[in-house]
Amino acid sequence: MDKKSNKSRSSFDEKKYSSESFDSVVSALEEAKISADYLDNVLNSVYDPIIVTDNKRNIKTINRAVLELLGYENEKELIGRPLDEIAFGTESKKGNRHLFRPETFEQLVLNGYIKEYSAIYKTKAGDKVPVSFSSRMLKNKRGAFAGLVCVARDMREHNALQSQLAQSLKLAAIGTMSAGIAHELKNPLAVVIGKTEILSSKLAEEIFEDKSLANDLETILFCSERMVAIIDHMRVFSRESKDNDWKLVNVLEIIDKSFILLEERLEKTNIKLIKEVPGKVPEISGDGNMLISVFQNLITNSIDAFKGVSDKKEKYIRMSVSLKERKYVEIVFEDNAQGMTKEVMSNIFNPFFTTKDMGEGTGLGLSIIYGIIEDHRGTIEVSSKLGGGTTFTVRFPAAKKTLFKSPVEQVVFTSKSKNKNEKKLKILLVEDYPPIQEMIMEHLHKDYNLVLAKDGRCAVSMASKTKFDLIITDINMPVMNGIEATKLIRKEGALNSCVPIIVMSANTDDGDIKKYLKLGINDTLAKPIYKKKLLSAIAKNIGLKYTSVEHNSGDETCVESPPDKDSPMDYRVFLEELGSEEVALSILKGYITSVEEQLLTIKNAILKGDHILVHREAHSIKGGAGNVFANDLMDAAKELEYSAKQGKLEDGTAFLEKLSSEFEIFRHYVNNELLEKLGDVT
Amino acid sequence: MLRKRVLYAEDEYTNRVLLKFHFERHNIDVEVAEDGTKALEMLKNNKYDLIILDRYMPGMSGEEIVSELTSELSDLPPIIAISSDDSGKEKLINSGFAEILIKPVRKDKYDEIIKRYLS
């Protein structure tokens, strides 16, 4: 009895319980159904096509707009299929049009989404629909990738309008640009006409003496070539590149050419050009004319940015070329003009964005530059501060096969009728710009024995062999500028250490003259150069002996950058990252100890032919070197790592030797420069 | 507040000390495993708020550890890979890594990771 009632009670409870839970299940289901229906409804009401995938990028859910856009009738036709079967990227690499380029995927992973990315959807009939594609990553609880939600907007109509607009803007821009080109053409054209007039009058008077005829013709040729170059830039503007213009080019030459057309403008606007270029850099592969345009555009932008900057301020554009990480040729253009705001900076590479007045700039410059640099597999970066100047850093990969041009090219003119003029005083003219060379030659060749060097390096080399009575030098020249050359010529005990040196300069304020005197220069000659001025400056200085104004002069150079210490690591940056000298040094010490062991391991592994172990240890040394900003060491480790990865150990010993010697330099630096210093402090 | 706890598996010395230094500055405990096998053992016996795995290590690679972990344990924190290159990045992401860091990893990146996963 007891048992029975017990049982019935319990069964009653169970029933009650189960009916309650049944009710709640029903209501939960209803709610879930309602919300599923509701969600479906919302999804299908969205105008833009939405596709949701799983983590393998297979289509899981779509809305009605997808069916409409792609011409499918039933969603079953699409569900389960890979997204990549209907969605593609716009860039084609050897026929592959992957939806995501590696850098796009990178962005997706980094930010969790990509926005308004150009993609192509393929319809059932095989037609291509350009879409603006946005996608967000779905993540599961632990942050792992669970799928993508993709929204695409049909861009057909928008694109059609856009291309019409671009076309009309481009036409307008070409108009403005032609005016600029016409202006640029006028100068060389004037020279051509002038010289031709002189020639014809000389011909009429039958004056055929010395080289002047040939020289005049050369000038005409030079100016004509310059005009051709200007016209060539129009082609760049339309960006129709010819493949046969693609070759190995020397950046230094390109830069020189870029400046030829702008020298006058720089001088007129009183902007000092500071060139810091090495004797040689690896060549890069590219289209010389396009690259000239890139550099000219950057320089022109800088010049324009000086508008409104007071003339009292010393205005400069500093251009430097260097090899970075042994594989990039880096060209930096830095000015101290007005700079720009963050907002402007973020827009400068957009087509048609300009800060110049209506009709002055097309706004296409930097966007074209960006495109050209991309075509060259290069990069461009900008940093700027309003009021603080702007720096553009352009990098190109160095060509694998690097051919070096001979660094010294000499051109020697000596006047004719030697016997008669043996006692003529000898003057070295250092000048890179042919028209000025020619003009000075014309002024001086009758009275002096004139030798020409086309840049500072040539001058130094000539001055080491021949004794001159006077040197006249330009300041800004390729390869080596006049100031650097002067320093070398003035070296104690050198053949021409006391020769009077005159610089031709656009800046001849009192301050400048004092500065030049300190640098070993006797006198300055203001540009533009006239015959009278030139002769009187020569007369004033010839026969003088240079005696240094100050001992230890040369430490206050305005042209040279602070000497780049060839330290094997960038300790400053490393320290900055850590914020603690103690930690930095202890990491360096620990790293040295571990590399010492690893080098032994590698040595033994090479003997045993264990390339896997060599690879691992070299890889690890490389990683550490990267962490402590020791680039040379990193490169050396990378070479060994690479050869071990190929399974090739024949060169292992040579690479190990190189790595060991880089490490030795590094260790020496850490022990003697850094730890020593700390020893002094504590 | 309980201090956050991170496991970092890495065979290279400077990476270990640098990550530890940058994380500990934010009062985050970092436990270090010098090879993959040891890392797996530690992961099975402890709970962490973030797992950071070097992609190539002696013993066991980061990828192998993840595939082992995801098949055995269900409640895992985010897992980040550190690698010297980003080859096969899509595959890594698809196999369960939340993110790939490329060496050398600098301070800013560490700070970003801490902000994203541990605050």
Short mmCIF file of N, CA and C in Angstrom, two decimals, chain A residues 55-57 100-102 105-106 109-111 137 139 141-145 574 576-580 583 586-592 594 598 616 619-629 634 641 645, chain B residues 11-15 17-18 21-22 25 54 56-59 66 70 74-79 84-86 89-91 93-100 102-110 112 116-117:
data_model
loop_
_atom_site.label_atom_id
_atom_site.label_comp_id
_atom_site.label_asym_id
_atom_site.label_seq_id
_atom_site.Cartn_x
_atom_site.Cartn_y
_atom_site.Cartn_z
N ASN A 55 33.86 27.15 -42.20
CA ASN A 55 35.30 27.46 -42.13
C ASN A 55 36.10 26.87 -43.29
N LYS A 56 35.47 26.04 -44.11
CA LYS A 56 36.17 25.54 -45.30
C LYS A 56 35.78 26.38 -46.52
N ARG A 57 35.10 27.48 -46.24
CA ARG A 57 34.62 28.39 -47.29
C ARG A 57 33.58 27.74 -48.21
N PHE A 100 40.82 35.84 -52.87
CA PHE A 100 41.65 36.67 -52.01
C PHE A 100 43.09 36.62 -52.48
N ARG A 101 43.67 37.79 -52.64
CA ARG A 101 45.11 37.82 -52.81
C ARG A 101 45.70 37.65 -51.42
N PRO A 102 46.95 37.18 -51.33
CA PRO A 102 47.52 36.93 -49.99
C PRO A 102 47.41 38.14 -49.07
N PHE A 105 43.87 38.51 -47.82
CA PHE A 105 43.54 37.52 -46.80
C PHE A 105 44.16 37.94 -45.47
N GLU A 106 45.39 38.44 -45.60
CA GLU A 106 46.10 38.93 -44.42
C GLU A 106 45.27 39.98 -43.68
N VAL A 109 42.34 38.48 -41.89
CA VAL A 109 42.71 37.83 -40.65
C VAL A 109 43.04 38.87 -39.59
N LEU A 110 43.75 39.88 -40.03
CA LEU A 110 44.21 40.90 -39.09
C LEU A 110 43.06 41.69 -38.49
N ASN A 111 42.16 42.16 -39.36
CA ASN A 111 41.09 43.04 -38.88
C ASN A 111 39.80 42.28 -38.58
N MET A 137 34.82 37.86 -40.74
CA MET A 137 35.09 36.50 -40.27
C MET A 137 34.17 36.14 -39.13
N LYS A 139 33.88 33.88 -35.91
CA LYS A 139 34.85 33.16 -35.09
C LYS A 139 34.11 32.36 -34.04
N LYS A 141 34.13 30.30 -30.21
CA LYS A 141 34.40 30.81 -28.88
C LYS A 141 35.88 31.05 -28.62
N ARG A 142 36.71 30.17 -29.18
CA ARG A 142 38.12 30.37 -28.87
C ARG A 142 38.87 31.15 -29.96
N GLY A 143 38.12 31.85 -30.73
CA GLY A 143 38.76 32.77 -31.66
C GLY A 143 39.18 32.12 -32.96
N ALA A 144 38.88 30.83 -33.12
CA ALA A 144 39.28 30.18 -34.37
C ALA A 144 38.26 30.49 -35.46
N PHE A 145 38.72 30.41 -36.66
CA PHE A 145 37.94 30.76 -37.83
C PHE A 145 36.75 29.81 -38.01
N PHE A 574 66.59 48.88 -30.63
CA PHE A 574 66.38 47.75 -29.74
C PHE A 574 66.09 48.24 -28.33
N GLU A 576 65.01 51.16 -27.49
CA GLU A 576 63.75 51.87 -27.50
C GLU A 576 62.58 50.90 -27.29
N GLU A 577 62.67 49.74 -27.94
CA GLU A 577 61.62 48.73 -27.83
C GLU A 577 61.47 48.23 -26.40
N LEU A 578 62.62 48.06 -25.75
CA LEU A 578 62.59 47.44 -24.44
C LEU A 578 62.45 48.45 -23.32
N GLY A 579 63.00 49.63 -23.55
CA GLY A 579 62.90 50.67 -22.54
C GLY A 579 63.78 50.42 -21.33
N SER A 580 64.61 49.42 -21.39
CA SER A 580 65.47 49.16 -20.25
C SER A 580 66.82 48.67 -20.73
N VAL A 583 67.74 45.18 -19.31
CA VAL A 583 67.11 44.05 -20.00
C VAL A 583 67.76 43.84 -21.36
N SER A 586 71.09 42.24 -21.05
CA SER A 586 71.05 40.85 -20.59
C SER A 586 70.55 39.94 -21.72
N ILE A 587 69.63 40.45 -22.53
CA ILE A 587 69.16 39.64 -23.67
C ILE A 587 70.31 39.43 -24.66
N LEU A 588 71.06 40.50 -24.90
CA LEU A 588 72.17 40.37 -25.84
C LEU A 588 73.20 39.36 -25.33
N LYS A 589 73.46 39.43 -24.02
CA LYS A 589 74.42 38.47 -23.45
C LYS A 589 73.91 37.04 -23.63
N GLY A 590 72.64 36.86 -23.30
CA GLY A 590 72.06 35.53 -23.42
C GLY A 590 72.08 35.04 -24.86
N TYR A 591 71.80 35.95 -25.77
CA TYR A 591 71.78 35.59 -27.18
C TYR A 591 73.18 35.16 -27.63
N ILE A 592 74.18 35.90 -27.19
CA ILE A 592 75.56 35.56 -27.57
C ILE A 592 75.92 34.17 -27.07
N SER A 594 73.89 31.72 -26.45
CA SER A 594 73.19 30.67 -27.16
C SER A 594 73.72 30.50 -28.58
N GLN A 598 75.19 27.30 -30.57
CA GLN A 598 74.58 26.89 -31.83
C GLN A 598 75.60 26.78 -32.95
N ARG A 616 67.83 24.10 -38.82
CA ARG A 616 67.11 24.54 -37.63
C ARG A 616 67.90 25.56 -36.83
N HIS A 619 68.26 28.82 -38.68
CA HIS A 619 66.96 29.48 -38.62
C HIS A 619 66.79 30.20 -37.28
N SER A 620 67.19 29.51 -36.25
CA SER A 620 67.04 30.06 -34.91
C SER A 620 67.96 31.27 -34.70
N ILE A 621 69.20 31.17 -35.19
CA ILE A 621 70.12 32.31 -35.08
C ILE A 621 69.56 33.50 -35.85
N LYS A 622 69.00 33.20 -37.01
CA LYS A 622 68.42 34.26 -37.84
C LYS A 622 67.30 34.97 -37.08
N GLY A 623 66.43 34.17 -36.48
CA GLY A 623 65.30 34.74 -35.74
C GLY A 623 65.79 35.66 -34.63
N GLY A 624 66.79 35.18 -33.91
CA GLY A 624 67.33 35.97 -32.80
C GLY A 624 67.94 37.27 -33.31
N ALA A 625 68.69 37.16 -34.42
CA ALA A 625 69.33 38.35 -34.97
C ALA A 625 68.28 39.38 -35.37
N GLY A 626 67.17 38.88 -35.93
CA GLY A 626 66.08 39.78 -36.29
C GLY A 626 65.53 40.48 -35.05
N ASN A 627 65.42 39.74 -33.98
CA ASN A 627 64.88 40.31 -32.75
C ASN A 627 65.75 41.40 -32.16
N VAL A 628 67.07 41.24 -32.34
CA VAL A 628 67.96 42.24 -31.75
C VAL A 628 68.45 43.26 -32.79
N PHE A 629 67.79 43.28 -33.94
CA PHE A 629 68.09 44.28 -34.99
C PHE A 629 69.52 44.18 -35.51
N MET A 634 71.81 38.54 -39.38
CA MET A 634 70.59 37.88 -39.84
C MET A 634 70.77 37.40 -41.28
N GLU A 641 70.97 29.10 -43.66
CA GLU A 641 69.68 28.43 -43.52
C GLU A 641 69.17 27.99 -44.89
N LYS A 645 68.54 24.29 -46.26
CA LYS A 645 67.17 23.92 -46.61
C LYS A 645 67.14 23.17 -47.93
N ASP B 11 61.60 27.47 -29.24
CA ASP B 11 62.93 26.92 -28.97
C ASP B 11 64.03 27.97 -29.03
N GLU B 12 63.72 29.16 -29.55
CA GLU B 12 64.79 30.15 -29.71
C GLU B 12 64.83 31.10 -28.51
N TYR B 13 66.04 31.37 -28.06
CA TYR B 13 66.23 32.11 -26.81
C TYR B 13 65.63 33.53 -26.81
N THR B 14 66.02 34.34 -27.81
CA THR B 14 65.61 35.75 -27.73
C THR B 14 64.09 35.91 -27.82
N ASN B 15 63.46 35.06 -28.65
CA ASN B 15 62.00 35.13 -28.73
C ASN B 15 61.37 34.90 -27.37
N VAL B 17 62.69 35.25 -24.30
CA VAL B 17 62.87 36.30 -23.29
C VAL B 17 62.13 37.58 -23.67
N LEU B 18 62.10 37.85 -24.98
CA LEU B 18 61.44 39.09 -25.38
C LEU B 18 59.95 39.03 -25.11
N PHE B 21 59.27 39.19 -21.47
CA PHE B 21 59.49 40.54 -20.96
C PHE B 21 58.32 41.47 -21.29
N HIS B 22 57.90 41.43 -22.55
CA HIS B 22 56.83 42.35 -22.96
C HIS B 22 55.50 42.00 -22.29
N ARG B 25 55.45 42.80 -18.43
CA ARG B 25 55.27 44.23 -18.18
C ARG B 25 53.80 44.58 -17.99
N ASP B 54 55.32 28.48 -31.49
CA ASP B 54 56.24 28.64 -32.60
C ASP B 54 55.83 27.60 -33.65
N TYR B 56 57.66 26.15 -36.12
CA TYR B 56 58.61 25.05 -36.29
C TYR B 56 59.42 24.89 -35.02
N MET B 57 59.29 23.72 -34.41
CA MET B 57 60.07 23.46 -33.20
C MET B 57 60.57 22.04 -33.26
N PRO B 58 61.65 21.76 -32.56
CA PRO B 58 62.05 20.35 -32.47
C PRO B 58 60.98 19.59 -31.69
N GLY B 59 60.82 18.33 -31.98
CA GLY B 59 59.84 17.53 -31.25
C GLY B 59 58.50 17.54 -31.93
N VAL B 66 48.36 21.78 -32.37
CA VAL B 66 46.96 22.22 -32.47
C VAL B 66 46.06 21.08 -32.90
N THR B 70 43.00 20.06 -30.52
CA THR B 70 41.60 20.21 -30.90
C THR B 70 40.90 18.86 -30.95
N SER B 74 38.22 20.23 -25.59
CA SER B 74 37.19 21.04 -26.24
C SER B 74 37.29 22.51 -25.84
N ASP B 75 37.62 22.75 -24.59
CA ASP B 75 37.57 24.13 -24.10
C ASP B 75 38.95 24.78 -24.20
N LEU B 76 39.25 25.26 -25.39
CA LEU B 76 40.59 25.82 -25.61
C LEU B 76 40.55 27.34 -25.71
N PRO B 77 41.58 27.99 -25.22
CA PRO B 77 41.67 29.44 -25.42
C PRO B 77 42.15 29.73 -26.85
N PRO B 78 42.18 31.00 -27.25
CA PRO B 78 42.72 31.32 -28.58
C PRO B 78 44.16 30.84 -28.72
N ILE B 79 44.49 30.40 -29.91
CA ILE B 79 45.85 29.92 -30.18
C ILE B 79 46.47 30.76 -31.29
N SER B 84 58.33 32.44 -39.08
CA SER B 84 59.23 33.39 -39.74
C SER B 84 58.73 33.73 -41.14
N ASP B 85 57.75 32.98 -41.61
CA ASP B 85 57.18 33.35 -42.91
C ASP B 85 55.68 33.08 -42.86
N ASP B 86 54.96 33.58 -43.86
CA ASP B 86 53.52 33.38 -43.79
C ASP B 86 53.05 32.44 -44.89
N LYS B 89 49.40 30.42 -44.98
CA LYS B 89 48.68 31.11 -43.92
C LYS B 89 47.20 30.69 -43.85
N GLU B 90 46.60 30.56 -45.03
CA GLU B 90 45.18 30.18 -45.06
C GLU B 90 44.98 28.84 -44.36
N LYS B 91 45.92 27.92 -44.63
CA LYS B 91 45.81 26.59 -44.05
C LYS B 91 45.89 26.67 -42.52
N ILE B 93 45.13 29.21 -40.59
CA ILE B 93 43.92 29.81 -40.05
C ILE B 93 42.79 28.77 -40.06
N ASN B 94 42.70 28.05 -41.16
CA ASN B 94 41.65 27.05 -41.26
C ASN B 94 41.83 25.91 -40.26
N SER B 95 43.10 25.68 -39.83
CA SER B 95 43.31 24.56 -38.91
C SER B 95 43.09 24.97 -37.46
N GLY B 96 42.76 26.22 -37.19
CA GLY B 96 42.36 26.56 -35.83
C GLY B 96 43.17 27.64 -35.15
N PHE B 97 44.17 28.19 -35.86
CA PHE B 97 44.89 29.30 -35.27
C PHE B 97 44.07 30.58 -35.43
N ALA B 98 44.11 31.40 -34.38
CA ALA B 98 43.34 32.64 -34.47
C ALA B 98 44.11 33.69 -35.24
N GLU B 99 45.43 33.54 -35.29
CA GLU B 99 46.26 34.59 -35.88
C GLU B 99 47.67 34.07 -36.10
N ILE B 100 48.36 34.64 -37.09
CA ILE B 100 49.76 34.28 -37.32
C ILE B 100 50.61 35.53 -37.12
N ILE B 102 54.33 37.23 -37.59
CA ILE B 102 55.55 36.99 -38.36
C ILE B 102 56.76 37.55 -37.60
N LYS B 103 57.79 36.73 -37.52
CA LYS B 103 59.03 37.16 -36.85
C LYS B 103 59.80 38.12 -37.75
N PRO B 104 60.55 39.05 -37.23
CA PRO B 104 60.62 39.33 -35.80
C PRO B 104 59.38 40.09 -35.32
N VAL B 105 58.90 39.70 -34.16
CA VAL B 105 57.72 40.35 -33.60
C VAL B 105 58.21 41.51 -32.73
N ARG B 106 57.69 42.69 -32.98
CA ARG B 106 58.13 43.87 -32.25
C ARG B 106 57.16 44.23 -31.13
N LYS B 107 57.59 45.13 -30.30
CA LYS B 107 56.83 45.52 -29.12
C LYS B 107 55.39 45.87 -29.43
N ASP B 108 55.20 46.70 -30.48
CA ASP B 108 53.84 47.15 -30.82
C ASP B 108 52.91 45.97 -31.06
N LYS B 109 53.47 44.96 -31.72
CA LYS B 109 52.66 43.78 -32.06
C LYS B 109 52.29 43.03 -30.78
N TYR B 110 53.26 42.88 -29.89
CA TYR B 110 52.96 42.21 -28.62
C TYR B 110 51.85 42.96 -27.89
N GLU B 112 49.60 44.82 -29.09
CA GLU B 112 48.34 44.64 -29.81
C GLU B 112 47.69 43.31 -29.43
N ARG B 116 44.21 42.63 -27.58
CA ARG B 116 43.15 41.91 -28.26
C ARG B 116 42.70 40.67 -27.52
N TYR B 117 43.63 39.95 -26.90
CA TYR B 117 43.25 38.66 -26.32
C TYR B 117 43.29 38.61 -24.81
#
